[in-house]
Amino acid sequence: MSTELHVLGLGGSLCSISAEPHWQLAQVKEAVSRQLGIPLLEQRLFEGDAELCEFTPCSSEFGRHLTLIRRPPQQASFLQRIADAERPSDVYQVMCSAPPEICEDRQVLAAAVRRNGWALTFAGGGLQ
C-alpha cells in the first residue's frame, strides 16, 4: 500500500508523492524530480530538522511531510564531480579547480575528504 508524502518548501506545499513501502529516499527524489524538474543532487529532503539519508526506507523513517531544501547548482555540480572521480588523485584535481566558495562549503569538503584525505588542504575559511 502506497504512502502519500507531502513535499513542502519554505514557502508552502510543492507536490505530493505516492511512495511505495519498499522505496528508499532515492526513489522519492526521482519522483520529486519528475514532478518539479529539480535535479536529484540539488534536492535535500528533511523530516523536521533532520536530513534524510539516501537509503532510508519509506516504511520505517518517513513522516508524511518532508521539507525540500534546494542545493545551489554549483555545489551539486562539485558533489557530482567528486562522486564521479575514479581515483583519489582525481578528487584532488577537482578540488584544485574549485573556487573559494566551494572550498569553504562544508558538504563539498567532507565529500572530497572522504575520498582523499589530502583534499583537506583546500579547506577555506574556518573549516581547517
PDB file of C-alpha atoms in Angstrom:
ATOM      1  CA  MET A   1       0.000   0.000   0.000  1.00  0.00           C
ATOM      2  CA  SER A   2       1.460   3.343  -1.005  1.00  0.00           C
ATOM      3  CA  THR A   3       2.002   6.252   1.361  1.00  0.00           C
ATOM      4  CA  GLU A   4       1.133   9.809   0.423  1.00  0.00           C
ATOM      5  CA  LEU A   5       4.116  12.070   1.083  1.00  0.00           C
ATOM      6  CA  HIS A   6       3.663  15.831   1.021  1.00  0.00           C
ATOM      7  CA  VAL A   7       6.743  17.734  -0.066  1.00  0.00           C
ATOM      8  CA  LEU A   8       6.927  21.240   1.317  1.00  0.00           C
ATOM      9  CA  GLY A   9       9.211  24.128   0.503  1.00  0.00           C
ATOM     10  CA  LEU A  10       9.956  27.071   2.731  1.00  0.00           C
ATOM     11  CA  GLY A  11       7.034  28.874   1.077  1.00  0.00           C
ATOM     12  CA  GLY A  12       4.477  26.064   1.367  1.00  0.00           C
ATOM     13  CA  SER A  13       3.336  22.943  -0.468  1.00  0.00           C
ATOM     14  CA  LEU A  14       5.281  21.895  -3.582  1.00  0.00           C
ATOM     15  CA  CYS A  15       3.857  18.482  -4.513  1.00  0.00           C
ATOM     16  CA  SER A  16       2.555  15.150  -3.250  1.00  0.00           C
ATOM     17  CA  ILE A  17       4.158  11.782  -3.972  1.00  0.00           C
ATOM     18  CA  SER A  18       2.583   8.328  -3.737  1.00  0.00           C
ATOM     19  CA  ALA A  19       5.511   6.333  -2.358  1.00  0.00           C
ATOM     20  CA  GLU A  20       5.628   2.554  -2.251  1.00  0.00           C
ATOM     21  CA  PRO A  21       6.713   0.986   1.090  1.00  0.00           C
ATOM     22  CA  HIS A  22       9.846  -0.550  -0.488  1.00  0.00           C
ATOM     23  CA  TRP A  23      11.027   2.832  -1.815  1.00  0.00           C
ATOM     24  CA  GLN A  24      14.106   4.496  -0.418  1.00  0.00           C
ATOM     25  CA  LEU A  25      14.820   8.211  -0.432  1.00  0.00           C
ATOM     26  CA  ALA A  26      16.405   7.921  -3.888  1.00  0.00           C
ATOM     27  CA  GLN A  27      13.048   6.878  -5.387  1.00  0.00           C
ATOM     28  CA  VAL A  28      11.277   9.731  -3.604  1.00  0.00           C
ATOM     29  CA  LYS A  29      13.815  12.182  -5.050  1.00  0.00           C
ATOM     30  CA  GLU A  30      13.265  10.717  -8.533  1.00  0.00           C
ATOM     31  CA  ALA A  31       9.511  11.285  -8.159  1.00  0.00           C
ATOM     32  CA  VAL A  32      10.114  14.862  -6.961  1.00  0.00           C
ATOM     33  CA  SER A  33      12.417  15.415  -9.935  1.00  0.00           C
ATOM     34  CA  ARG A  34       9.733  14.183 -12.353  1.00  0.00           C
ATOM     35  CA  GLN A  35       7.089  16.465 -10.828  1.00  0.00           C
ATOM     36  CA  LEU A  36       9.137  19.599 -10.153  1.00  0.00           C
ATOM     37  CA  GLY A  37      12.089  19.306 -12.529  1.00  0.00           C
ATOM     38  CA  ILE A  38      14.643  19.672  -9.724  1.00  0.00           C
ATOM     39  CA  PRO A  39      17.799  17.605 -10.358  1.00  0.00           C
ATOM     40  CA  LEU A  40      18.436  14.831  -7.823  1.00  0.00           C
ATOM     41  CA  LEU A  41      21.685  16.281  -6.482  1.00  0.00           C
ATOM     42  CA  GLU A  42      20.041  19.652  -5.865  1.00  0.00           C
ATOM     43  CA  GLN A  43      17.477  18.055  -3.533  1.00  0.00           C
ATOM     44  CA  ARG A  44      17.903  17.831   0.222  1.00  0.00           C
ATOM     45  CA  LEU A  45      14.885  16.315   1.987  1.00  0.00           C
ATOM     46  CA  PHE A  46      14.254  16.796   5.691  1.00  0.00           C
ATOM     47  CA  GLU A  47      11.813  15.429   8.212  1.00  0.00           C
ATOM     48  CA  GLY A  48      11.622  18.083  10.882  1.00  0.00           C
ATOM     49  CA  ASP A  49      15.183  19.336  11.312  1.00  0.00           C
ATOM     50  CA  ALA A  50      16.870  16.040  10.326  1.00  0.00           C
ATOM     51  CA  GLU A  51      18.127  15.483   6.791  1.00  0.00           C
ATOM     52  CA  LEU A  52      17.140  12.057   5.481  1.00  0.00           C
ATOM     53  CA  CYS A  53      19.866   9.761   4.170  1.00  0.00           C
ATOM     54  CA  GLU A  54      19.719   8.198   0.706  1.00  0.00           C
ATOM     55  CA  PHE A  55      18.995   4.644   1.826  1.00  0.00           C
ATOM     56  CA  THR A  56      16.257   5.329   4.380  1.00  0.00           C
ATOM     57  CA  PRO A  57      13.246   3.137   3.508  1.00  0.00           C
ATOM     58  CA  CYS A  58       9.909   4.947   3.273  1.00  0.00           C
ATOM     59  CA  SER A  59       8.170   2.460   5.524  1.00  0.00           C
ATOM     60  CA  SER A  60      10.486   2.898   8.511  1.00  0.00           C
ATOM     61  CA  GLU A  61      11.516   6.509   8.874  1.00  0.00           C
ATOM     62  CA  PHE A  62       9.500   8.918   6.774  1.00  0.00           C
ATOM     63  CA  GLY A  63       6.769  11.078   8.150  1.00  0.00           C
ATOM     64  CA  ARG A  64       4.041  12.234   5.833  1.00  0.00           C
ATOM     65  CA  HIS A  65       5.523  15.737   5.433  1.00  0.00           C
ATOM     66  CA  LEU A  66       9.003  16.303   4.043  1.00  0.00           C
ATOM     67  CA  THR A  67      10.721  19.644   3.532  1.00  0.00           C
ATOM     68  CA  LEU A  68      12.717  20.202   0.361  1.00  0.00           C
ATOM     69  CA  ILE A  69      15.730  22.500   0.517  1.00  0.00           C
ATOM     70  CA  ARG A  70      17.416  23.071  -2.816  1.00  0.00           C
ATOM     71  CA  ARG A  71      21.207  22.909  -3.106  1.00  0.00           C
ATOM     72  CA  PRO A  72      22.877  25.589  -5.228  1.00  0.00           C
ATOM     73  CA  PRO A  73      23.669  24.182  -8.713  1.00  0.00           C
ATOM     74  CA  GLN A  74      27.408  24.853  -8.295  1.00  0.00           C
ATOM     75  CA  GLN A  75      27.504  22.847  -5.051  1.00  0.00           C
ATOM     76  CA  ALA A  76      25.598  19.972  -6.692  1.00  0.00           C
ATOM     77  CA  SER A  77      27.982  20.049  -9.656  1.00  0.00           C
ATOM     78  CA  PHE A  78      31.081  19.717  -7.465  1.00  0.00           C
ATOM     79  CA  LEU A  79      29.464  16.961  -5.383  1.00  0.00           C
ATOM     80  CA  GLN A  80      28.771  15.077  -8.628  1.00  0.00           C
ATOM     81  CA  ARG A  81      32.324  15.598  -9.893  1.00  0.00           C
ATOM     82  CA  ILE A  82      33.710  14.252  -6.603  1.00  0.00           C
ATOM     83  CA  ALA A  83      31.375  11.234  -6.712  1.00  0.00           C
ATOM     84  CA  ASP A  84      32.360  10.533 -10.330  1.00  0.00           C
ATOM     85  CA  ALA A  85      36.108  10.708  -9.639  1.00  0.00           C
ATOM     86  CA  GLU A  86      37.684   7.315 -10.268  1.00  0.00           C
ATOM     87  CA  ARG A  87      40.832   7.772  -8.170  1.00  0.00           C
ATOM     88  CA  PRO A  88      41.789   9.828  -5.112  1.00  0.00           C
ATOM     89  CA  SER A  89      44.076  11.895  -7.346  1.00  0.00           C
ATOM     90  CA  ASP A  90      41.025  12.805  -9.467  1.00  0.00           C
ATOM     91  CA  VAL A  91      39.301  14.163  -6.349  1.00  0.00           C
ATOM     92  CA  TYR A  92      42.381  16.274  -5.678  1.00  0.00           C
ATOM     93  CA  GLN A  93      42.201  17.647  -9.236  1.00  0.00           C
ATOM     94  CA  VAL A  94      38.518  18.500  -8.802  1.00  0.00           C
ATOM     95  CA  MET A  95      39.359  20.469  -5.670  1.00  0.00           C
ATOM     96  CA  CYS A  96      42.242  22.214  -7.477  1.00  0.00           C
ATOM     97  CA  SER A  97      39.661  23.694  -9.844  1.00  0.00           C
ATOM     98  CA  ALA A  98      37.217  24.678  -7.089  1.00  0.00           C
ATOM     99  CA  PRO A  99      36.544  28.365  -6.435  1.00  0.00           C
ATOM    100  CA  PRO A 100      36.976  29.692  -2.872  1.00  0.00           C
ATOM    101  CA  GLU A 101      33.264  29.449  -2.018  1.00  0.00           C
ATOM    102  CA  ILE A 102      33.311  25.721  -2.836  1.00  0.00           C
ATOM    103  CA  CYS A 103      36.443  25.201  -0.717  1.00  0.00           C
ATOM    104  CA  GLU A 104      34.523  26.820   2.159  1.00  0.00           C
ATOM    105  CA  ASP A 105      31.493  24.560   1.632  1.00  0.00           C
ATOM    106  CA  ARG A 106      31.301  22.012   4.458  1.00  0.00           C
ATOM    107  CA  GLN A 107      29.379  19.376   2.460  1.00  0.00           C
ATOM    108  CA  VAL A 108      31.644  19.524  -0.594  1.00  0.00           C
ATOM    109  CA  LEU A 109      34.799  19.444   1.507  1.00  0.00           C
ATOM    110  CA  ALA A 110      33.511  16.495   3.582  1.00  0.00           C
ATOM    111  CA  ALA A 111      32.687  14.541   0.405  1.00  0.00           C
ATOM    112  CA  ALA A 112      36.152  15.265  -1.000  1.00  0.00           C
ATOM    113  CA  VAL A 113      37.973  14.341   2.225  1.00  0.00           C
ATOM    114  CA  ARG A 114      36.074  11.025   2.429  1.00  0.00           C
ATOM    115  CA  ARG A 115      37.572  10.155  -0.971  1.00  0.00           C
ATOM    116  CA  ASN A 116      41.011  11.746  -0.471  1.00  0.00           C
ATOM    117  CA  GLY A 117      42.258  12.989   2.900  1.00  0.00           C
ATOM    118  CA  TRP A 118      44.636  15.410   1.184  1.00  0.00           C
ATOM    119  CA  ALA A 119      41.592  17.374  -0.003  1.00  0.00           C
ATOM    120  CA  LEU A 120      41.560  18.916   3.474  1.00  0.00           C
ATOM    121  CA  THR A 121      44.422  21.141   2.308  1.00  0.00           C
ATOM    122  CA  PHE A 122      41.831  23.034   0.232  1.00  0.00           C
ATOM    123  CA  ALA A 123      39.681  23.903   3.266  1.00  0.00           C
ATOM    124  CA  GLY A 124      38.895  27.574   3.285  1.00  0.00           C
ATOM    125  CA  GLY A 125      37.631  29.865   5.985  1.00  0.00           C
ATOM    126  CA  GLY A 126      37.231  28.240   9.390  1.00  0.00           C
ATOM    127  CA  LEU A 127      36.999  24.662   8.106  1.00  0.00           C
ATOM    128  CA  GLN A 128      40.621  23.617   8.650  1.00  0.00           C
TER     129      GLN A 128
END
